[in-house]
Amino acid sequence: MVKIAPSILSADFLRLGEEIKAAGAAGIDMFHIDIMDGHFVPNMTIGPSIVSVVKKITDVPLDVHLMIEDPDKYLDDFIKAGADYLTVHYEACVHLHRTVQYIKEKKVKAGVSLNPSTPVRNLDSIIEDVDFVVIMSVNPGFGGQGFIPQSLDKIKTLKKIIGDRGLSTLIEVDGGVKPDNAKAVAAAGSDILVMGSAFFGSKDYASLTKRLREILR
């Protein structure tokens, strides 16, 4: 089953607790939490304290995406805050293998994210070590962007690599995913769909989640 992961970046932060509880009650699979530092990407968002708060009010797994420079400095902070899945960017890690192994040693699912211009073949030497790969289908930094169509071919290429190697690595797609393209993204090979404004901008989270389940059936 394809997993649905609403991105809290698009939630109403004045009502964050209510938003988290409502989305959780709708039956979503995990919460995606974007961490931006204003350097690796042109925006700043939240830190581990917010992750910790979210962890206290939901049993839904937390998928923490570090869009930051030198993520190794902050791994422990986000692990302690409650990350169940933790993603670093290929482009931000000098010693990627070491970073991935450290995350896994802490009993957290380790992911690597690729920007739109980074080829999937760059993961040849690490694909067998990660639990999941995040394909950015927009340029990271801001919510509400349109899906980059070439991302579909990228997902298909990655899916073939995973299949050819007999791996169980999951593919997560982040950026511009909405009900209109969710089926095509899943058909290309995605296992986890991150949905920001398309989810939290809807009026009825339960109805949207039900509709997505039907689309992705």
Coordinates of N, CA and C in Angstrom, one line a residue:
M1 N 0.8 -1.2 0.0 CA 0.0 0.0 0.0 C 0.9 1.3 0.0
V2 N 0.5 2.2 -0.9 CA 1.3 3.4 -0.9 C 0.9 4.3 0.3
K3 N 1.9 4.8 0.9 CA 1.7 5.6 2.2 C 1.5 7.1 1.9
I4 N 0.7 7.7 2.7 CA 0.4 9.1 2.5 C 1.0 9.8 3.7
A5 N 1.8 10.8 3.4 CA 2.6 11.6 4.4 C 2.4 13.1 4.2
P6 N 1.4 13.6 4.9 CA 1.2 15.1 4.9 C 2.4 15.8 5.5
S7 N 2.8 16.9 4.8 CA 3.9 17.8 5.3 C 3.3 18.9 6.1
I8 N 3.8 18.9 7.4 CA 3.2 19.9 8.3 C 3.7 21.3 8.0
L9 N 4.6 21.4 7.1 CA 5.0 22.8 6.7 C 3.8 23.6 6.2
S10 N 2.8 22.9 5.6 CA 1.7 23.5 5.1 C 0.5 23.6 6.0
A11 N 0.7 23.1 7.3 CA -0.4 23.2 8.3 C -0.5 24.6 8.8
D12 N -1.6 24.8 9.5 CA -1.8 26.1 10.2 C -1.1 26.0 11.6
F13 N 0.1 26.7 11.7 CA 0.9 26.6 12.9 C 0.2 27.2 14.1
L14 N -0.8 28.1 13.9 CA -1.5 28.6 15.0 C -2.4 27.6 15.6
R15 N -2.7 26.5 14.9 CA -3.6 25.4 15.3 C -2.9 24.1 15.1
L16 N -1.6 24.1 15.3 CA -0.8 22.9 14.9 C -1.3 21.6 15.6
G17 N -1.5 21.7 16.9 CA -2.0 20.5 17.6 C -3.3 20.0 17.0
E18 N -4.2 20.9 16.7 CA -5.5 20.4 16.2 C -5.3 19.8 14.8
E19 N -4.4 20.4 14.0 CA -4.1 20.0 12.7 C -3.5 18.5 12.7
I20 N -2.6 18.3 13.6 CA -1.9 17.0 13.7 C -3.0 16.0 14.1
K21 N -3.8 16.3 15.1 CA -4.8 15.3 15.6 C -5.8 15.0 14.5
A22 N -6.2 16.0 13.7 CA -7.2 15.8 12.7 C -6.7 15.0 11.5
A23 N -5.4 15.3 11.1 CA -4.8 14.5 10.1 C -4.6 13.0 10.5
G24 N -4.1 12.9 11.8 CA -4.0 11.5 12.3 C -5.3 10.7 12.3
A25 N -6.3 11.4 12.7 CA -7.7 10.8 12.8 C -8.2 10.4 11.4
A26 N -7.7 11.1 10.4 CA -8.1 10.8 9.0 C -7.5 9.5 8.5
G27 N -6.5 9.0 9.2 CA -5.9 7.7 8.8 C -4.6 7.8 7.9
I28 N -3.9 9.0 8.0 CA -2.7 9.1 7.2 C -1.6 8.2 7.8
D29 N -0.5 7.9 7.1 CA 0.5 6.9 7.5 C 1.7 7.5 8.2
M30 N 2.0 8.7 7.9 CA 3.2 9.4 8.6 C 3.1 10.9 8.4
F31 N 3.7 11.6 9.3 CA 3.9 13.1 9.1 C 5.3 13.4 8.5
H32 N 5.3 14.2 7.5 CA 6.6 14.6 6.9 C 6.9 16.0 7.5
I33 N 8.1 16.1 8.0 CA 8.5 17.4 8.7 C 9.8 17.9 8.0
D34 N 9.6 19.0 7.3 CA 10.7 19.7 6.6 C 11.5 20.6 7.6
I35 N 12.8 20.4 7.6 CA 13.7 21.2 8.4 C 14.6 22.0 7.5
M36 N 14.5 23.3 7.4 CA 15.3 24.1 6.5 C 16.1 25.1 7.3
D37 N 17.3 25.4 6.8 CA 18.2 26.2 7.6 C 18.5 27.6 7.0
G38 N 17.9 27.9 5.8 CA 18.2 29.2 5.2 C 19.5 29.3 4.4
H39 N 20.2 28.1 4.4 CA 21.5 28.1 3.7 C 21.5 27.0 2.6
F40 N 21.2 25.8 3.0 CA 21.1 24.7 2.0 C 19.9 25.0 1.0
V41 N 18.9 25.5 1.6 CA 17.7 26.0 0.8 C 17.3 27.4 1.3
P42 N 16.7 28.1 0.4 CA 16.4 29.6 0.7 C 15.2 29.8 1.5
N43 N 15.2 29.1 2.7 CA 14.0 29.3 3.6 C 14.4 28.8 5.0
M44 N 13.8 29.2 6.0 CA 14.0 28.7 7.3 C 12.7 28.2 7.9
T45 N 12.7 27.1 8.6 CA 11.5 26.6 9.1 C 11.6 26.3 10.6
I46 N 11.6 25.0 11.0 CA 11.5 24.7 12.5 C 12.7 23.9 12.9
G47 N 12.8 23.7 14.2 CA 13.9 22.9 14.8 C 13.4 21.7 15.5
P48 N 14.3 21.0 16.3 CA 13.9 19.8 17.0 C 12.8 20.0 18.0
S49 N 12.7 21.2 18.6 CA 11.7 21.4 19.6 C 10.3 21.2 19.1
I50 N 10.0 21.6 17.9 CA 8.7 21.4 17.3 C 8.5 19.9 17.0
V51 N 9.5 19.2 16.5 CA 9.4 17.8 16.3 C 9.1 17.1 17.6
S52 N 9.7 17.5 18.7 CA 9.4 16.9 20.0 C 8.0 17.1 20.4
V53 N 7.4 18.3 20.1 CA 6.1 18.6 20.5 C 5.1 17.7 19.7
V54 N 5.4 17.6 18.4 CA 4.5 16.8 17.5 C 4.5 15.3 18.0
K55 N 5.7 14.9 18.4 CA 5.9 13.5 18.9 C 5.0 13.2 20.1
K56 N 4.8 14.2 20.9 CA 4.0 14.0 22.1 C 2.5 13.9 21.9
I57 N 2.1 14.4 20.7 CA 0.6 14.5 20.5 C 0.1 13.5 19.5
T58 N 1.0 12.7 18.9 CA 0.6 11.7 17.9 C 1.4 10.4 18.0
D59 N 0.8 9.3 17.6 CA 1.5 8.0 17.5 C 1.9 7.7 16.1
V60 N 1.5 8.6 15.2 CA 1.8 8.5 13.8 C 3.3 8.7 13.6
P61 N 4.0 7.8 12.8 CA 5.5 8.0 12.7 C 5.9 9.3 12.1
L62 N 7.0 9.8 12.5 CA 7.5 11.1 12.0 C 8.6 11.0 11.0
D63 N 8.5 11.5 9.9 CA 9.4 11.5 8.8 C 10.1 12.8 8.7
V64 N 11.3 12.9 9.2 CA 12.0 14.2 9.4 C 13.0 14.4 8.2
H65 N 12.8 15.4 7.5 CA 13.6 15.7 6.3 C 14.6 16.9 6.5
L66 N 15.9 16.6 6.6 CA 16.8 17.6 6.9 C 17.3 18.3 5.6
M67 N 16.8 19.5 5.3 CA 17.3 20.2 4.2 C 18.3 21.3 4.7
I68 N 19.4 20.8 5.2 CA 20.3 21.7 5.9 C 21.8 21.3 5.6
E69 N 22.6 22.3 5.7 CA 24.1 22.1 5.6 C 24.6 21.3 6.8
D70 N 25.6 20.5 6.6 CA 26.3 19.8 7.6 C 25.3 19.1 8.6
P71 N 24.4 18.2 8.1 CA 23.4 17.6 8.9 C 23.9 16.8 10.1
D72 N 25.2 16.3 10.0 CA 25.7 15.5 11.0 C 25.7 16.2 12.4
K73 N 25.8 17.5 12.4 CA 25.8 18.2 13.7 C 24.5 18.1 14.4
Y74 N 23.4 17.8 13.7 CA 22.1 17.9 14.3 C 21.4 16.5 14.3
L75 N 22.0 15.5 13.9 CA 21.4 14.2 13.8 C 20.8 13.8 15.2
D76 N 21.7 13.9 16.2 CA 21.3 13.5 17.6 C 20.1 14.3 18.1
D77 N 20.1 15.6 17.7 CA 19.0 16.4 18.2 C 17.6 15.9 17.7
F78 N 17.6 15.6 16.4 CA 16.3 15.2 15.8 C 16.0 13.7 16.1
I79 N 17.0 12.9 16.4 CA 16.7 11.5 16.8 C 16.1 11.6 18.2
K80 N 16.7 12.4 19.1 CA 16.2 12.5 20.5 C 14.8 13.1 20.5
A81 N 14.5 14.0 19.5 CA 13.2 14.7 19.4 C 12.1 13.7 19.0
G82 N 12.5 12.6 18.4 CA 11.5 11.6 18.0 C 11.3 11.2 16.6
A83 N 12.3 11.5 15.8 CA 12.3 11.1 14.3 C 12.2 9.6 14.2
D84 N 11.3 9.1 13.4 CA 11.2 7.6 13.1 C 11.9 7.4 11.8
Y85 N 11.8 8.3 10.9 CA 12.5 8.3 9.6 C 13.3 9.6 9.6
L86 N 14.6 9.5 9.1 CA 15.4 10.7 9.1 C 16.2 10.7 7.7
T87 N 16.0 11.8 7.0 CA 16.5 12.0 5.7 C 17.6 13.1 5.6
V88 N 18.7 12.8 5.0 CA 19.7 13.8 4.7 C 19.8 13.9 3.2
H89 N 20.4 15.0 2.8 CA 20.5 15.2 1.3 C 21.9 14.7 0.8
Y90 N 21.8 14.0 -0.3 CA 23.1 13.6 -0.9 C 24.0 14.8 -1.1
E91 N 23.4 15.9 -1.5 CA 24.2 17.1 -1.9 C 24.8 17.8 -0.6
A92 N 24.4 17.4 0.6 CA 24.8 18.1 1.8 C 25.8 17.3 2.6
C93 N 26.0 16.0 2.2 CA 26.8 15.1 3.1 C 28.2 14.9 2.4
V94 N 29.2 15.2 3.2 CA 30.6 14.9 2.7 C 30.9 13.4 2.9
H95 N 30.4 12.8 4.0 CA 30.7 11.4 4.2 C 29.4 10.7 4.4
L96 N 28.7 10.5 3.3 CA 27.3 10.0 3.3 C 27.2 8.6 3.9
H97 N 28.1 7.7 3.6 CA 28.0 6.4 4.1 C 28.0 6.4 5.7
R98 N 28.9 7.2 6.2 CA 29.1 7.3 7.7 C 27.8 7.9 8.3
T99 N 27.3 8.9 7.6 CA 26.0 9.5 8.1 C 24.9 8.5 8.2
V100 N 24.7 7.8 7.1 CA 23.6 6.8 7.0 C 23.8 5.7 8.1
Q101 N 25.0 5.2 8.2 CA 25.3 4.2 9.2 C 25.0 4.7 10.6
Y102 N 25.3 5.9 10.9 CA 25.1 6.5 12.2 C 23.6 6.5 12.5
I103 N 22.8 6.9 11.6 CA 21.3 7.0 11.7 C 20.8 5.6 12.0
K104 N 21.2 4.6 11.3 CA 20.7 3.3 11.4 C 21.2 2.7 12.8
E105 N 22.3 3.0 13.2 CA 22.8 2.5 14.5 C 21.9 3.0 15.7
K106 N 21.3 4.1 15.4 CA 20.4 4.7 16.4 C 18.9 4.1 16.3
K107 N 18.8 3.1 15.5 CA 17.5 2.4 15.3 C 16.4 3.4 14.6
V108 N 16.9 4.2 13.8 CA 16.0 5.1 13.0 C 16.2 4.8 11.5
K109 N 15.1 4.8 10.8 CA 15.1 4.6 9.3 C 15.9 5.7 8.6
A110 N 16.9 5.3 7.8 CA 17.8 6.3 7.2 C 17.4 6.5 5.7
G111 N 17.2 7.7 5.3 CA 16.9 8.1 4.0 C 17.9 9.1 3.4
V112 N 18.0 9.0 2.0 CA 18.8 10.0 1.3 C 17.9 10.7 0.3
S113 N 18.0 12.0 0.2 CA 17.2 12.8 -0.7 C 18.1 13.3 -1.9
L114 N 17.4 13.3 -3.0 CA 18.1 13.8 -4.2 C 17.4 15.1 -4.8
N115 N 18.1 16.2 -5.0 CA 17.5 17.3 -5.6 C 17.2 17.0 -7.1
P116 N 16.3 17.8 -7.7 CA 15.9 17.5 -9.1 C 17.0 17.3 -10.1
S117 N 18.1 18.0 -9.9 CA 19.2 17.9 -10.9 C 20.2 16.8 -10.6
T118 N 20.0 16.1 -9.5 CA 21.0 15.1 -9.1 C 20.5 13.7 -9.7
P119 N 21.4 13.0 -10.5 CA 21.0 11.7 -11.1 C 20.9 10.6 -10.0
V120 N 19.9 9.7 -10.2 CA 19.8 8.6 -9.3 C 21.0 7.7 -9.3
R121 N 21.8 7.7 -10.4 CA 23.0 6.8 -10.4 C 24.0 7.2 -9.4
N122 N 23.9 8.4 -8.9 CA 24.8 8.9 -7.8 C 24.7 8.1 -6.6
L123 N 23.6 7.3 -6.5 CA 23.4 6.5 -5.3 C 23.9 5.1 -5.4
D124 N 24.6 4.8 -6.5 CA 25.0 3.4 -6.7 C 25.8 2.8 -5.6
S125 N 26.6 3.6 -4.9 CA 27.4 3.0 -3.8 C 26.8 3.1 -2.4
I126 N 25.5 3.6 -2.4 CA 24.9 3.7 -1.0 C 23.5 3.1 -1.0
I127 N 22.9 2.8 -2.2 CA 21.5 2.4 -2.3 C 21.2 1.2 -1.4
E128 N 22.2 0.3 -1.3 CA 22.0 -0.9 -0.5 C 22.0 -0.7 1.0
D129 N 22.4 0.5 1.4 CA 22.5 0.8 2.8 C 21.4 1.6 3.4
V130 N 20.6 2.3 2.5 CA 19.5 3.1 2.9 C 18.2 2.4 3.0
D131 N 17.3 2.9 3.9 CA 16.0 2.3 4.0 C 15.0 2.9 2.9
F132 N 15.3 4.1 2.6 CA 14.4 4.8 1.6 C 15.2 5.9 0.9
V133 N 14.7 6.3 -0.3 CA 15.3 7.4 -1.1 C 14.1 8.4 -1.3
V134 N 14.4 9.7 -1.1 CA 13.5 10.7 -1.3 C 13.8 11.4 -2.7
I135 N 12.9 11.3 -3.6 CA 13.1 12.0 -4.9 C 12.4 13.4 -4.8
M136 N 13.1 14.5 -4.8 CA 12.5 15.8 -4.8 C 12.0 16.1 -6.2
S137 N 10.7 16.3 -6.2 CA 10.0 16.6 -7.5 C 9.7 18.1 -7.6
V138 N 10.3 18.9 -6.7 CA 10.3 20.3 -6.9 C 11.7 20.7 -6.4
N139 N 12.1 22.0 -6.6 CA 13.3 22.5 -6.0 C 13.1 22.8 -4.6
P140 N 13.8 22.2 -3.6 CA 13.5 22.3 -2.2 C 13.6 23.7 -1.7
G141 N 12.8 24.1 -0.7 CA 12.9 25.4 -0.1 C 11.5 26.0 0.2
F142 N 10.5 25.7 -0.7 CA 9.2 26.4 -0.5 C 8.1 25.4 -0.8
G143 N 7.0 25.5 -0.1 CA 5.8 24.7 -0.4 C 5.0 25.3 -1.6
G144 N 4.1 24.5 -2.1 CA 3.2 25.0 -3.1 C 3.7 25.0 -4.5
Q145 N 4.9 24.4 -4.8 CA 5.4 24.4 -6.1 C 4.8 23.4 -7.0
G146 N 4.9 23.5 -8.3 CA 4.4 22.5 -9.2 C 5.3 21.4 -9.4
F147 N 4.7 20.2 -9.6 CA 5.5 19.0 -9.8 C 6.3 19.0 -11.1
I148 N 7.6 18.7 -11.0 CA 8.5 18.6 -12.2 C 8.2 17.3 -12.9
P149 N 7.7 17.4 -14.2 CA 7.3 16.2 -14.9 C 8.4 15.2 -15.1
Q150 N 9.7 15.6 -15.3 CA 10.8 14.7 -15.5 C 11.0 13.8 -14.3
S151 N 10.4 14.1 -13.1 CA 10.6 13.3 -11.9 C 10.0 11.9 -12.1
L152 N 9.0 11.8 -13.0 CA 8.5 10.5 -13.2 C 9.5 9.5 -13.8
D153 N 10.3 9.9 -14.7 CA 11.3 9.1 -15.3 C 12.4 8.7 -14.3
K154 N 12.6 9.7 -13.4 CA 13.6 9.5 -12.4 C 13.2 8.4 -11.4
I155 N 11.9 8.5 -11.0 CA 11.3 7.5 -10.1 C 11.4 6.1 -10.8
K156 N 11.0 6.0 -12.1 CA 11.1 4.7 -12.8 C 12.5 4.2 -12.8
T157 N 13.4 5.0 -13.1 CA 14.8 4.6 -13.1 C 15.3 4.0 -11.8
L158 N 14.9 4.7 -10.7 CA 15.3 4.3 -9.4 C 14.6 3.0 -9.0
K159 N 13.3 2.9 -9.4 CA 12.6 1.6 -9.1 C 13.2 0.4 -9.8
K160 N 13.7 0.6 -11.0 CA 14.4 -0.5 -11.8 C 15.7 -0.9 -11.1
I161 N 16.4 0.1 -10.6 CA 17.7 -0.2 -9.9 C 17.4 -1.0 -8.7
I162 N 16.4 -0.6 -7.9 CA 16.1 -1.3 -6.7 C 15.6 -2.7 -7.0
G163 N 14.8 -2.9 -8.1 CA 14.3 -4.2 -8.4 C 15.4 -5.1 -9.0
D164 N 16.3 -4.5 -9.8 CA 17.4 -5.3 -10.3 C 18.4 -5.8 -9.3
R165 N 18.5 -5.1 -8.2 CA 19.4 -5.5 -7.1 C 18.7 -6.3 -6.0
G166 N 17.4 -6.5 -6.2 CA 16.6 -7.3 -5.2 C 16.5 -6.6 -3.9
L167 N 16.4 -5.3 -3.8 CA 16.4 -4.6 -2.6 C 14.9 -4.2 -2.2
S168 N 14.8 -3.9 -0.9 CA 13.5 -3.5 -0.4 C 13.4 -2.0 -0.1
T169 N 14.3 -1.3 -0.6 CA 14.4 0.2 -0.5 C 13.1 0.9 -0.9
L170 N 12.6 1.7 -0.1 CA 11.4 2.5 -0.5 C 11.7 3.7 -1.2
I171 N 10.7 4.2 -2.0 CA 10.9 5.4 -2.8 C 9.8 6.4 -2.2
E172 N 10.3 7.6 -1.8 CA 9.4 8.6 -1.3 C 9.5 9.8 -2.3
V173 N 8.4 10.4 -2.6 CA 8.4 11.5 -3.6 C 7.8 12.7 -2.9
D174 N 8.6 13.8 -3.0 CA 8.3 15.0 -2.2 C 8.3 16.2 -3.1
G175 N 7.1 16.8 -3.2 CA 7.0 18.1 -4.0 C 5.9 18.1 -5.1
G176 N 4.9 18.9 -4.9 CA 3.9 19.0 -6.0 C 3.0 17.9 -6.2
V177 N 2.9 16.9 -5.2 CA 2.0 15.8 -5.3 C 0.6 16.2 -4.8
K178 N -0.4 15.8 -5.6 CA -1.7 16.1 -5.3 C -2.6 15.0 -5.9
P179 N -3.9 15.1 -5.6 CA -4.8 14.0 -6.1 C -4.8 13.8 -7.6
D180 N -4.6 14.9 -8.3 CA -4.6 14.8 -9.8 C -3.4 14.0 -10.3
N181 N -2.3 14.0 -9.6 CA -1.1 13.3 -10.2 C -0.7 12.1 -9.3
A182 N -1.3 11.9 -8.2 CA -0.9 10.9 -7.2 C -0.8 9.5 -7.9
K183 N -1.8 9.1 -8.7 CA -1.8 7.8 -9.3 C -0.6 7.6 -10.2
A184 N -0.3 8.6 -11.0 CA 0.8 8.5 -11.9 C 2.2 8.4 -11.2
V185 N 2.3 9.2 -10.1 CA 3.5 9.1 -9.3 C 3.6 7.7 -8.6
A186 N 2.5 7.2 -8.1 CA 2.6 5.9 -7.5 C 2.9 4.8 -8.6
A187 N 2.3 4.9 -9.7 CA 2.5 4.0 -10.8 C 3.9 4.0 -11.3
A188 N 4.6 5.1 -11.2 CA 6.0 5.2 -11.6 C 6.9 4.4 -10.6
G189 N 6.4 4.2 -9.4 CA 7.2 3.4 -8.4 C 7.3 4.0 -7.0
S190 N 6.6 5.1 -6.7 CA 6.7 5.7 -5.4 C 5.9 4.8 -4.4
D191 N 6.5 4.7 -3.2 CA 5.9 4.0 -2.1 C 5.3 4.9 -1.0
I192 N 5.9 6.1 -1.0 CA 5.4 7.2 0.0 C 5.2 8.5 -0.8
L193 N 4.0 9.1 -0.6 CA 3.7 10.3 -1.2 C 3.6 11.4 -0.2
V194 N 4.5 12.4 -0.3 CA 4.5 13.6 0.6 C 3.5 14.6 -0.1
M195 N 2.6 15.1 0.7 CA 1.6 16.0 0.2 C 1.5 17.2 1.2
G196 N 1.8 18.4 0.8 CA 1.7 19.5 1.7 C 0.5 20.3 1.5
S197 N 0.5 21.4 0.7 CA -0.6 22.3 0.5 C -1.8 21.5 0.0
A198 N -1.7 20.5 -0.8 CA -2.8 19.8 -1.4 C -3.6 19.1 -0.3
F199 N -2.8 18.7 0.8 CA -3.5 18.0 1.9 C -4.1 19.1 2.9
F200 N -3.2 19.9 3.5 CA -3.6 20.8 4.5 C -4.5 21.9 4.0
G201 N -4.5 22.1 2.7 CA -5.3 23.1 2.1 C -6.8 22.6 1.8
S202 N -7.0 21.3 2.0 CA -8.3 20.8 1.8 C -9.2 21.0 3.0
K203 N -10.5 21.0 2.9 CA -11.4 21.3 4.0 C -11.7 20.1 4.8
D204 N -11.5 18.9 4.3 CA -11.9 17.7 5.0 C -10.8 16.6 4.8
Y205 N -9.9 16.5 5.8 CA -8.8 15.6 5.7 C -9.2 14.1 5.6
A206 N -10.3 13.7 6.3 CA -10.7 12.4 6.2 C -11.3 12.0 4.8
S207 N -12.0 12.9 4.2 CA -12.5 12.7 2.8 C -11.4 12.6 1.8
L208 N -10.4 13.5 2.0 CA -9.3 13.5 1.1 C -8.5 12.2 1.2
T209 N -8.2 11.8 2.4 CA -7.5 10.6 2.6 C -8.2 9.4 2.0
K210 N -9.5 9.3 2.2 CA -10.3 8.3 1.6 C -10.3 8.3 0.1
R211 N -10.3 9.5 -0.5 CA -10.3 9.6 -2.0 C -8.9 9.2 -2.5
L212 N -7.8 9.5 -1.7 CA -6.5 9.1 -2.1 C -6.3 7.6 -2.1
R213 N -6.9 7.0 -1.1 CA -6.8 5.5 -1.0 C -7.5 4.9 -2.2
E214 N -8.6 5.5 -2.6 CA -9.3 4.9 -3.8 C -8.5 5.1 -5.1
I215 N -7.9 6.3 -5.2 CA -7.1 6.6 -6.3 C -5.9 5.7 -6.4
L216 N -5.3 5.4 -5.3 CA -4.0 4.6 -5.2 C -4.3 3.1 -5.1
R217 N -5.5 2.7 -5.1 CA -5.9 1.3 -5.0 C -5.3 0.4 -6.1

